[in-house]
Amino acid sequence: MENISNSVKQAVLGTKDNMLATNEQFQNIETTVSVANKLNDLTLELDGVMTKLKNND
């Protein structure tokens, strides 16, 4: 019976570790998406500046 208990305990701990790793991956994805969105915003802003400069020529 103790072997079953230890097996269940190890399975739960393994599941917890997997969940923590998955959570970290999602946080990394959220960070990547945030950076990509910021870069996109900056690109659009730069495009606007370049258009204004061209129109002033």
JSON list of N, CA, C and O in Angstrom, two decimals:
[
{"chain": "A", "resi": 1, "resn": "MET", "atom": "N", "xyz": [0.84, -1.21, 0.00]},
{"chain": "A", "resi": 1, "resn": "MET", "atom": "CA", "xyz": [0.00, 0.00, 0.00]},
{"chain": "A", "resi": 1, "resn": "MET", "atom": "C", "xyz": [0.87, 1.26, 0.00]},
{"chain": "A", "resi": 1, "resn": "MET", "atom": "O", "xyz": [0.54, 2.24, -0.64]},
{"chain": "A", "resi": 2, "resn": "GLU", "atom": "N", "xyz": [2.00, 1.18, 0.70]},
{"chain": "A", "resi": 2, "resn": "GLU", "atom": "CA", "xyz": [2.87, 2.36, 0.76]},
{"chain": "A", "resi": 2, "resn": "GLU", "atom": "C", "xyz": [3.47, 2.66, -0.61]},
{"chain": "A", "resi": 2, "resn": "GLU", "atom": "O", "xyz": [3.67, 3.82, -0.96]},
{"chain": "A", "resi": 3, "resn": "ASN", "atom": "N", "xyz": [3.74, 1.59, -1.39]},
{"chain": "A", "resi": 3, "resn": "ASN", "atom": "CA", "xyz": [4.26, 1.79, -2.75]},
{"chain": "A", "resi": 3, "resn": "ASN", "atom": "C", "xyz": [3.26, 2.56, -3.61]},
{"chain": "A", "resi": 3, "resn": "ASN", "atom": "O", "xyz": [3.63, 3.43, -4.40]},
{"chain": "A", "resi": 4, "resn": "ILE", "atom": "N", "xyz": [1.98, 2.22, -3.46]},
{"chain": "A", "resi": 4, "resn": "ILE", "atom": "CA", "xyz": [0.93, 2.92, -4.21]},
{"chain": "A", "resi": 4, "resn": "ILE", "atom": "C", "xyz": [0.89, 4.38, -3.79]},
{"chain": "A", "resi": 4, "resn": "ILE", "atom": "O", "xyz": [0.82, 5.29, -4.62]},
{"chain": "A", "resi": 5, "resn": "SER", "atom": "N", "xyz": [0.98, 4.60, -2.47]},
{"chain": "A", "resi": 5, "resn": "SER", "atom": "CA", "xyz": [0.95, 5.97, -1.96]},
{"chain": "A", "resi": 5, "resn": "SER", "atom": "C", "xyz": [2.13, 6.78, -2.49]},
{"chain": "A", "resi": 5, "resn": "SER", "atom": "O", "xyz": [1.97, 7.92, -2.90]},
{"chain": "A", "resi": 6, "resn": "ASN", "atom": "N", "xyz": [3.30, 6.18, -2.50]},
{"chain": "A", "resi": 6, "resn": "ASN", "atom": "CA", "xyz": [4.49, 6.87, -3.02]},
{"chain": "A", "resi": 6, "resn": "ASN", "atom": "C", "xyz": [4.36, 7.13, -4.52]},
{"chain": "A", "resi": 6, "resn": "ASN", "atom": "O", "xyz": [4.78, 8.18, -5.02]},
{"chain": "A", "resi": 7, "resn": "SER", "atom": "N", "xyz": [3.79, 6.16, -5.24]},
{"chain": "A", "resi": 7, "resn": "SER", "atom": "CA", "xyz": [3.60, 6.33, -6.68]},
{"chain": "A", "resi": 7, "resn": "SER", "atom": "C", "xyz": [2.65, 7.49, -6.97]},
{"chain": "A", "resi": 7, "resn": "SER", "atom": "O", "xyz": [2.88, 8.30, -7.86]},
{"chain": "A", "resi": 8, "resn": "VAL", "atom": "N", "xyz": [1.55, 7.55, -6.21]},
{"chain": "A", "resi": 8, "resn": "VAL", "atom": "CA", "xyz": [0.59, 8.64, -6.39]},
{"chain": "A", "resi": 8, "resn": "VAL", "atom": "C", "xyz": [1.26, 9.97, -6.05]},
{"chain": "A", "resi": 8, "resn": "VAL", "atom": "O", "xyz": [1.09, 10.96, -6.77]},
{"chain": "A", "resi": 9, "resn": "LYS", "atom": "N", "xyz": [2.03, 9.99, -4.96]},
{"chain": "A", "resi": 9, "resn": "LYS", "atom": "CA", "xyz": [2.72, 11.22, -4.56]},
{"chain": "A", "resi": 9, "resn": "LYS", "atom": "C", "xyz": [3.67, 11.68, -5.67]},
{"chain": "A", "resi": 9, "resn": "LYS", "atom": "O", "xyz": [3.70, 12.86, -6.02]},
{"chain": "A", "resi": 10, "resn": "GLN", "atom": "N", "xyz": [4.43, 10.75, -6.24]},
{"chain": "A", "resi": 10, "resn": "GLN", "atom": "CA", "xyz": [5.36, 11.10, -7.31]},
{"chain": "A", "resi": 10, "resn": "GLN", "atom": "C", "xyz": [4.61, 11.60, -8.55]},
{"chain": "A", "resi": 10, "resn": "GLN", "atom": "O", "xyz": [5.04, 12.54, -9.21]},
{"chain": "A", "resi": 11, "resn": "ALA", "atom": "N", "xyz": [3.47, 10.96, -8.84]},
{"chain": "A", "resi": 11, "resn": "ALA", "atom": "CA", "xyz": [2.68, 11.39, -10.00]},
{"chain": "A", "resi": 11, "resn": "ALA", "atom": "C", "xyz": [2.14, 12.80, -9.79]},
{"chain": "A", "resi": 11, "resn": "ALA", "atom": "O", "xyz": [2.16, 13.63, -10.71]},
{"chain": "A", "resi": 12, "resn": "VAL", "atom": "N", "xyz": [1.68, 13.08, -8.57]},
{"chain": "A", "resi": 12, "resn": "VAL", "atom": "CA", "xyz": [1.16, 14.42, -8.28]},
{"chain": "A", "resi": 12, "resn": "VAL", "atom": "C", "xyz": [2.28, 15.45, -8.38]},
{"chain": "A", "resi": 12, "resn": "VAL", "atom": "O", "xyz": [2.10, 16.53, -8.97]},
{"chain": "A", "resi": 13, "resn": "LEU", "atom": "N", "xyz": [3.43, 15.13, -7.83]},
{"chain": "A", "resi": 13, "resn": "LEU", "atom": "CA", "xyz": [4.57, 16.06, -7.90]},
{"chain": "A", "resi": 13, "resn": "LEU", "atom": "C", "xyz": [5.01, 16.27, -9.34]},
{"chain": "A", "resi": 13, "resn": "LEU", "atom": "O", "xyz": [5.33, 17.40, -9.75]},
{"chain": "A", "resi": 14, "resn": "GLY", "atom": "N", "xyz": [5.00, 15.21, -10.15]},
{"chain": "A", "resi": 14, "resn": "GLY", "atom": "CA", "xyz": [5.35, 15.34, -11.56]},
{"chain": "A", "resi": 14, "resn": "GLY", "atom": "C", "xyz": [4.36, 16.21, -12.29]},
{"chain": "A", "resi": 14, "resn": "GLY", "atom": "O", "xyz": [4.73, 17.04, -13.12]},
{"chain": "A", "resi": 15, "resn": "THR", "atom": "N", "xyz": [3.07, 16.03, -11.98]},
{"chain": "A", "resi": 15, "resn": "THR", "atom": "CA", "xyz": [2.03, 16.85, -12.60]},
{"chain": "A", "resi": 15, "resn": "THR", "atom": "C", "xyz": [2.21, 18.31, -12.22]},
{"chain": "A", "resi": 15, "resn": "THR", "atom": "O", "xyz": [2.09, 19.21, -13.05]},
{"chain": "A", "resi": 16, "resn": "LYS", "atom": "N", "xyz": [2.53, 18.54, -10.95]},
{"chain": "A", "resi": 16, "resn": "LYS", "atom": "CA", "xyz": [2.74, 19.92, -10.48]},
{"chain": "A", "resi": 16, "resn": "LYS", "atom": "C", "xyz": [3.91, 20.56, -11.23]},
{"chain": "A", "resi": 16, "resn": "LYS", "atom": "O", "xyz": [3.82, 21.69, -11.70]},
{"chain": "A", "resi": 17, "resn": "ASP", "atom": "N", "xyz": [5.02, 19.82, -11.37]},
{"chain": "A", "resi": 17, "resn": "ASP", "atom": "CA", "xyz": [6.18, 20.34, -12.10]},
{"chain": "A", "resi": 17, "resn": "ASP", "atom": "C", "xyz": [5.83, 20.66, -13.55]},
{"chain": "A", "resi": 17, "resn": "ASP", "atom": "O", "xyz": [6.24, 21.69, -14.09]},
{"chain": "A", "resi": 18, "resn": "ASN", "atom": "N", "xyz": [5.04, 19.77, -14.18]},
{"chain": "A", "resi": 18, "resn": "ASN", "atom": "CA", "xyz": [4.63, 20.01, -15.57]},
{"chain": "A", "resi": 18, "resn": "ASN", "atom": "C", "xyz": [3.75, 21.24, -15.67]},
{"chain": "A", "resi": 18, "resn": "ASN", "atom": "O", "xyz": [3.88, 22.03, -16.62]},
{"chain": "A", "resi": 19, "resn": "MET", "atom": "N", "xyz": [2.86, 21.42, -14.70]},
{"chain": "A", "resi": 19, "resn": "MET", "atom": "CA", "xyz": [1.98, 22.58, -14.72]},
{"chain": "A", "resi": 19, "resn": "MET", "atom": "C", "xyz": [2.79, 23.87, -14.54]},
{"chain": "A", "resi": 19, "resn": "MET", "atom": "O", "xyz": [2.52, 24.88, -15.20]},
{"chain": "A", "resi": 20, "resn": "LEU", "atom": "N", "xyz": [3.78, 23.85, -13.66]},
{"chain": "A", "resi": 20, "resn": "LEU", "atom": "CA", "xyz": [4.63, 25.03, -13.46]},
{"chain": "A", "resi": 20, "resn": "LEU", "atom": "C", "xyz": [5.41, 25.35, -14.73]},
{"chain": "A", "resi": 20, "resn": "LEU", "atom": "O", "xyz": [5.53, 26.51, -15.11]},
{"chain": "A", "resi": 21, "resn": "ALA", "atom": "N", "xyz": [5.93, 24.31, -15.38]},
{"chain": "A", "resi": 21, "resn": "ALA", "atom": "CA", "xyz": [6.68, 24.52, -16.62]},
{"chain": "A", "resi": 21, "resn": "ALA", "atom": "C", "xyz": [5.77, 25.08, -17.71]},
{"chain": "A", "resi": 21, "resn": "ALA", "atom": "O", "xyz": [6.15, 25.99, -18.45]},
{"chain": "A", "resi": 22, "resn": "THR", "atom": "N", "xyz": [4.54, 24.55, -17.79]},
{"chain": "A", "resi": 22, "resn": "THR", "atom": "CA", "xyz": [3.58, 25.05, -18.78]},
{"chain": "A", "resi": 22, "resn": "THR", "atom": "C", "xyz": [3.23, 26.50, -18.51]},
{"chain": "A", "resi": 22, "resn": "THR", "atom": "O", "xyz": [3.16, 27.32, -19.43]},
{"chain": "A", "resi": 23, "resn": "ASN", "atom": "N", "xyz": [3.03, 26.83, -17.23]},
{"chain": "A", "resi": 23, "resn": "ASN", "atom": "CA", "xyz": [2.73, 28.21, -16.86]},
{"chain": "A", "resi": 23, "resn": "ASN", "atom": "C", "xyz": [3.88, 29.14, -17.26]},
{"chain": "A", "resi": 23, "resn": "ASN", "atom": "O", "xyz": [3.65, 30.23, -17.80]},
{"chain": "A", "resi": 24, "resn": "GLU", "atom": "N", "xyz": [5.10, 28.70, -17.05]},
{"chain": "A", "resi": 24, "resn": "GLU", "atom": "CA", "xyz": [6.26, 29.51, -17.43]},
{"chain": "A", "resi": 24, "resn": "GLU", "atom": "C", "xyz": [6.30, 29.71, -18.94]},
{"chain": "A", "resi": 24, "resn": "GLU", "atom": "O", "xyz": [6.60, 30.79, -19.43]},
{"chain": "A", "resi": 25, "resn": "GLN", "atom": "N", "xyz": [5.96, 28.65, -19.70]},
{"chain": "A", "resi": 25, "resn": "GLN", "atom": "CA", "xyz": [5.94, 28.77, -21.16]},
{"chain": "A", "resi": 25, "resn": "GLN", "atom": "C", "xyz": [4.88, 29.78, -21.60]},
{"chain": "A", "resi": 25, "resn": "GLN", "atom": "O", "xyz": [5.12, 30.59, -22.50]},
{"chain": "A", "resi": 26, "resn": "PHE", "atom": "N", "xyz": [3.70, 29.75, -20.96]},
{"chain": "A", "resi": 26, "resn": "PHE", "atom": "CA", "xyz": [2.66, 30.72, -21.30]},
{"chain": "A", "resi": 26, "resn": "PHE", "atom": "C", "xyz": [3.12, 32.13, -20.98]},
{"chain": "A", "resi": 26, "resn": "PHE", "atom": "O", "xyz": [2.85, 33.07, -21.73]},
{"chain": "A", "resi": 27, "resn": "GLN", "atom": "N", "xyz": [3.82, 32.30, -19.85]},
{"chain": "A", "resi": 27, "resn": "GLN", "atom": "CA", "xyz": [4.32, 33.64, -19.51]},
{"chain": "A", "resi": 27, "resn": "GLN", "atom": "C", "xyz": [5.33, 34.11, -20.55]},
{"chain": "A", "resi": 27, "resn": "GLN", "atom": "O", "xyz": [5.33, 35.29, -20.92]},
{"chain": "A", "resi": 28, "resn": "ASN", "atom": "N", "xyz": [6.17, 33.19, -21.02]},
{"chain": "A", "resi": 28, "resn": "ASN", "atom": "CA", "xyz": [7.14, 33.55, -22.07]},
{"chain": "A", "resi": 28, "resn": "ASN", "atom": "C", "xyz": [6.43, 33.94, -23.36]},
{"chain": "A", "resi": 28, "resn": "ASN", "atom": "O", "xyz": [6.84, 34.89, -24.03]},
{"chain": "A", "resi": 29, "resn": "ILE", "atom": "N", "xyz": [5.36, 33.22, -23.68]},
{"chain": "A", "resi": 29, "resn": "ILE", "atom": "CA", "xyz": [4.58, 33.55, -24.88]},
{"chain": "A", "resi": 29, "resn": "ILE", "atom": "C", "xyz": [3.95, 34.93, -24.73]},
{"chain": "A", "resi": 29, "resn": "ILE", "atom": "O", "xyz": [3.97, 35.74, -25.66]},
{"chain": "A", "resi": 30, "resn": "GLU", "atom": "N", "xyz": [3.38, 35.19, -23.55]},
{"chain": "A", "resi": 30, "resn": "GLU", "atom": "CA", "xyz": [2.76, 36.51, -23.32]},
{"chain": "A", "resi": 30, "resn": "GLU", "atom": "C", "xyz": [3.80, 37.62, -23.46]},
{"chain": "A", "resi": 30, "resn": "GLU", "atom": "O", "xyz": [3.50, 38.67, -24.04]},
{"chain": "A", "resi": 31, "resn": "THR", "atom": "N", "xyz": [5.00, 37.40, -22.96]},
{"chain": "A", "resi": 31, "resn": "THR", "atom": "CA", "xyz": [6.07, 38.39, -23.08]},
{"chain": "A", "resi": 31, "resn": "THR", "atom": "C", "xyz": [6.44, 38.60, -24.54]},
{"chain": "A", "resi": 31, "resn": "THR", "atom": "O", "xyz": [6.59, 39.73, -25.00]},
{"chain": "A", "resi": 32, "resn": "THR", "atom": "N", "xyz": [6.56, 37.51, -25.28]},
{"chain": "A", "resi": 32, "resn": "THR", "atom": "CA", "xyz": [6.91, 37.59, -26.70]},
{"chain": "A", "resi": 32, "resn": "THR", "atom": "C", "xyz": [5.85, 38.35, -27.48]},
{"chain": "A", "resi": 32, "resn": "THR", "atom": "O", "xyz": [6.16, 39.21, -28.31]},
{"chain": "A", "resi": 33, "resn": "VAL", "atom": "N", "xyz": [4.58, 38.05, -27.20]},
{"chain": "A", "resi": 33, "resn": "VAL", "atom": "CA", "xyz": [3.48, 38.74, -27.89]},
{"chain": "A", "resi": 33, "resn": "VAL", "atom": "C", "xyz": [3.48, 40.22, -27.54]},
{"chain": "A", "resi": 33, "resn": "VAL", "atom": "O", "xyz": [3.29, 41.07, -28.40]},
{"chain": "A", "resi": 34, "resn": "SER", "atom": "N", "xyz": [3.75, 40.53, -26.28]},
{"chain": "A", "resi": 34, "resn": "SER", "atom": "CA", "xyz": [3.80, 41.93, -25.84]},
{"chain": "A", "resi": 34, "resn": "SER", "atom": "C", "xyz": [4.90, 42.68, -26.58]},
{"chain": "A", "resi": 34, "resn": "SER", "atom": "O", "xyz": [4.69, 43.81, -27.04]},
{"chain": "A", "resi": 35, "resn": "VAL", "atom": "N", "xyz": [6.06, 42.07, -26.68]},
{"chain": "A", "resi": 35, "resn": "VAL", "atom": "CA", "xyz": [7.18, 42.71, -27.39]},
{"chain": "A", "resi": 35, "resn": "VAL", "atom": "C", "xyz": [6.85, 42.87, -28.87]},
{"chain": "A", "resi": 35, "resn": "VAL", "atom": "O", "xyz": [7.11, 43.93, -29.46]},
{"chain": "A", "resi": 36, "resn": "ALA", "atom": "N", "xyz": [6.25, 41.83, -29.46]},
{"chain": "A", "resi": 36, "resn": "ALA", "atom": "CA", "xyz": [5.87, 41.91, -30.88]},
{"chain": "A", "resi": 36, "resn": "ALA", "atom": "C", "xyz": [4.86, 43.03, -31.11]},
{"chain": "A", "resi": 36, "resn": "ALA", "atom": "O", "xyz": [4.96, 43.78, -32.09]},
{"chain": "A", "resi": 37, "resn": "ASN", "atom": "N", "xyz": [3.89, 43.16, -30.22]},
{"chain": "A", "resi": 37, "resn": "ASN", "atom": "CA", "xyz": [2.90, 44.23, -30.35]},
{"chain": "A", "resi": 37, "resn": "ASN", "atom": "C", "xyz": [3.54, 45.60, -30.24]},
{"chain": "A", "resi": 37, "resn": "ASN", "atom": "O", "xyz": [3.20, 46.53, -30.97]},
{"chain": "A", "resi": 38, "resn": "LYS", "atom": "N", "xyz": [4.49, 45.74, -29.30]},
{"chain": "A", "resi": 38, "resn": "LYS", "atom": "CA", "xyz": [5.18, 47.02, -29.13]},
{"chain": "A", "resi": 38, "resn": "LYS", "atom": "C", "xyz": [6.00, 47.35, -30.38]},
{"chain": "A", "resi": 38, "resn": "LYS", "atom": "O", "xyz": [5.99, 48.50, -30.85]},
{"chain": "A", "resi": 39, "resn": "LEU", "atom": "N", "xyz": [6.68, 46.34, -30.93]},
{"chain": "A", "resi": 39, "resn": "LEU", "atom": "CA", "xyz": [7.45, 46.56, -32.16]},
{"chain": "A", "resi": 39, "resn": "LEU", "atom": "C", "xyz": [6.53, 46.96, -33.31]},
{"chain": "A", "resi": 39, "resn": "LEU", "atom": "O", "xyz": [6.88, 47.84, -34.12]},
{"chain": "A", "resi": 40, "resn": "ASN", "atom": "N", "xyz": [5.37, 46.33, -33.37]},
{"chain": "A", "resi": 40, "resn": "ASN", "atom": "CA", "xyz": [4.40, 46.68, -34.42]},
{"chain": "A", "resi": 40, "resn": "ASN", "atom": "C", "xyz": [3.95, 48.13, -34.25]},
{"chain": "A", "resi": 40, "resn": "ASN", "atom": "O", "xyz": [3.87, 48.88, -35.24]},
{"chain": "A", "resi": 41, "resn": "ASP", "atom": "N", "xyz": [3.65, 48.53, -33.02]},
{"chain": "A", "resi": 41, "resn": "ASP", "atom": "CA", "xyz": [3.24, 49.92, -32.76]},
{"chain": "A", "resi": 41, "resn": "ASP", "atom": "C", "xyz": [4.34, 50.89, -33.17]},
{"chain": "A", "resi": 41, "resn": "ASP", "atom": "O", "xyz": [4.06, 51.93, -33.79]},
{"chain": "A", "resi": 42, "resn": "LEU", "atom": "N", "xyz": [5.57, 50.57, -32.83]},
{"chain": "A", "resi": 42, "resn": "LEU", "atom": "CA", "xyz": [6.70, 51.45, -33.18]},
{"chain": "A", "resi": 42, "resn": "LEU", "atom": "C", "xyz": [6.89, 51.52, -34.69]},
{"chain": "A", "resi": 42, "resn": "LEU", "atom": "O", "xyz": [7.22, 52.58, -35.24]},
{"chain": "A", "resi": 43, "resn": "THR", "atom": "N", "xyz": [6.69, 50.38, -35.37]},
{"chain": "A", "resi": 43, "resn": "THR", "atom": "CA", "xyz": [6.82, 50.36, -36.83]},
{"chain": "A", "resi": 43, "resn": "THR", "atom": "C", "xyz": [5.76, 51.25, -37.47]},
{"chain": "A", "resi": 43, "resn": "THR", "atom": "O", "xyz": [6.06, 52.02, -38.40]},
{"chain": "A", "resi": 44, "resn": "LEU", "atom": "N", "xyz": [4.52, 51.16, -36.96]},
{"chain": "A", "resi": 44, "resn": "LEU", "atom": "CA", "xyz": [3.46, 52.02, -37.50]},
{"chain": "A", "resi": 44, "resn": "LEU", "atom": "C", "xyz": [3.77, 53.49, -37.24]},
{"chain": "A", "resi": 44, "resn": "LEU", "atom": "O", "xyz": [3.55, 54.34, -38.11]},
{"chain": "A", "resi": 45, "resn": "GLU", "atom": "N", "xyz": [4.29, 53.77, -36.07]},
{"chain": "A", "resi": 45, "resn": "GLU", "atom": "CA", "xyz": [4.65, 55.15, -35.73]},
{"chain": "A", "resi": 45, "resn": "GLU", "atom": "C", "xyz": [5.75, 55.65, -36.65]},
{"chain": "A", "resi": 45, "resn": "GLU", "atom": "O", "xyz": [5.70, 56.77, -37.16]},
{"chain": "A", "resi": 46, "resn": "LEU", "atom": "N", "xyz": [6.73, 54.80, -36.88]},
{"chain": "A", "resi": 46, "resn": "LEU", "atom": "CA", "xyz": [7.84, 55.17, -37.76]},
{"chain": "A", "resi": 46, "resn": "LEU", "atom": "C", "xyz": [7.34, 55.38, -39.19]},
{"chain": "A", "resi": 46, "resn": "LEU", "atom": "O", "xyz": [7.78, 56.32, -39.88]},
{"chain": "A", "resi": 47, "resn": "ASP", "atom": "N", "xyz": [6.43, 54.53, -39.63]},
{"chain": "A", "resi": 47, "resn": "ASP", "atom": "CA", "xyz": [5.85, 54.71, -40.97]},
{"chain": "A", "resi": 47, "resn": "ASP", "atom": "C", "xyz": [5.17, 56.07, -41.08]},
{"chain": "A", "resi": 47, "resn": "ASP", "atom": "O", "xyz": [5.28, 56.75, -42.10]},
{"chain": "A", "resi": 48, "resn": "GLY", "atom": "N", "xyz": [4.45, 56.46, -40.03]},
{"chain": "A", "resi": 48, "resn": "GLY", "atom": "CA", "xyz": [3.79, 57.76, -40.02]},
{"chain": "A", "resi": 48, "resn": "GLY", "atom": "C", "xyz": [4.79, 58.90, -40.11]},
{"chain": "A", "resi": 48, "resn": "GLY", "atom": "O", "xyz": [4.58, 59.88, -40.85]},
{"chain": "A", "resi": 49, "resn": "VAL", "atom": "N", "xyz": [5.87, 58.79, -39.38]},
{"chain": "A", "resi": 49, "resn": "VAL", "atom": "CA", "xyz": [6.92, 59.83, -39.41]},
{"chain": "A", "resi": 49, "resn": "VAL", "atom": "C", "xyz": [7.55, 59.89, -40.79]},
{"chain": "A", "resi": 49, "resn": "VAL", "atom": "O", "xyz": [7.76, 60.99, -41.33]},
{"chain": "A", "resi": 50, "resn": "MET", "atom": "N", "xyz": [7.83, 58.73, -41.38]},
{"chain": "A", "resi": 50, "resn": "MET", "atom": "CA", "xyz": [8.45, 58.71, -42.71]},
{"chain": "A", "resi": 50, "resn": "MET", "atom": "C", "xyz": [7.52, 59.33, -43.75]},
{"chain": "A", "resi": 50, "resn": "MET", "atom": "O", "xyz": [7.96, 60.06, -44.64]},
{"chain": "A", "resi": 51, "resn": "THR", "atom": "N", "xyz": [6.22, 59.04, -43.63]},
{"chain": "A", "resi": 51, "resn": "THR", "atom": "CA", "xyz": [5.24, 59.62, -44.56]},
{"chain": "A", "resi": 51, "resn": "THR", "atom": "C", "xyz": [5.21, 61.14, -44.43]},
{"chain": "A", "resi": 51, "resn": "THR", "atom": "O", "xyz": [5.19, 61.86, -45.44]},
{"chain": "A", "resi": 52, "resn": "LYS", "atom": "N", "xyz": [5.22, 61.65, -43.20]},
{"chain": "A", "resi": 52, "resn": "LYS", "atom": "CA", "xyz": [5.22, 63.09, -42.98]},
{"chain": "A", "resi": 52, "resn": "LYS", "atom": "C", "xyz": [6.48, 63.73, -43.57]},
{"chain": "A", "resi": 52, "resn": "LYS", "atom": "O", "xyz": [6.43, 64.80, -44.18]},
{"chain": "A", "resi": 53, "resn": "LEU", "atom": "N", "xyz": [7.62, 63.06, -43.38]},
{"chain": "A", "resi": 53, "resn": "LEU", "atom": "CA", "xyz": [8.87, 63.59, -43.93]},
{"chain": "A", "resi": 53, "resn": "LEU", "atom": "C", "xyz": [8.82, 63.63, -45.45]},
{"chain": "A", "resi": 53, "resn": "LEU", "atom": "O", "xyz": [9.27, 64.60, -46.07]},
{"chain": "A", "resi": 54, "resn": "LYS", "atom": "N", "xyz": [8.30, 62.57, -46.07]},
{"chain": "A", "resi": 54, "resn": "LYS", "atom": "CA", "xyz": [8.20, 62.55, -47.54]},
{"chain": "A", "resi": 54, "resn": "LYS", "atom": "C", "xyz": [7.29, 63.67, -48.04]},
{"chain": "A", "resi": 54, "resn": "LYS", "atom": "O", "xyz": [7.57, 64.30, -49.05]},
{"chain": "A", "resi": 55, "resn": "ASN", "atom": "N", "xyz": [6.19, 63.90, -47.33]},
{"chain": "A", "resi": 55, "resn": "ASN", "atom": "CA", "xyz": [5.23, 64.92, -47.76]},
{"chain": "A", "resi": 55, "resn": "ASN", "atom": "C", "xyz": [5.79, 66.33, -47.59]},
{"chain": "A", "resi": 55, "resn": "ASN", "atom": "O", "xyz": [5.30, 67.26, -48.22]},
{"chain": "A", "resi": 56, "resn": "ASN", "atom": "N", "xyz": [6.78, 66.48, -46.74]},
{"chain": "A", "resi": 56, "resn": "ASN", "atom": "CA", "xyz": [7.38, 67.82, -46.54]},
{"chain": "A", "resi": 56, "resn": "ASN", "atom": "C", "xyz": [8.48, 68.12, -47.54]},
{"chain": "A", "resi": 56, "resn": "ASN", "atom": "O", "xyz": [8.98, 69.25, -47.57]},
{"chain": "A", "resi": 57, "resn": "ASP", "atom": "N", "xyz": [8.86, 67.13, -48.33]},
{"chain": "A", "resi": 57, "resn": "ASP", "atom": "CA", "xyz": [9.93, 67.38, -49.31]},
{"chain": "A", "resi": 57, "resn": "ASP", "atom": "C", "xyz": [9.50, 68.31, -50.41]},
{"chain": "A", "resi": 57, "resn": "ASP", "atom": "O", "xyz": [8.40, 68.46, -50.80]}
]
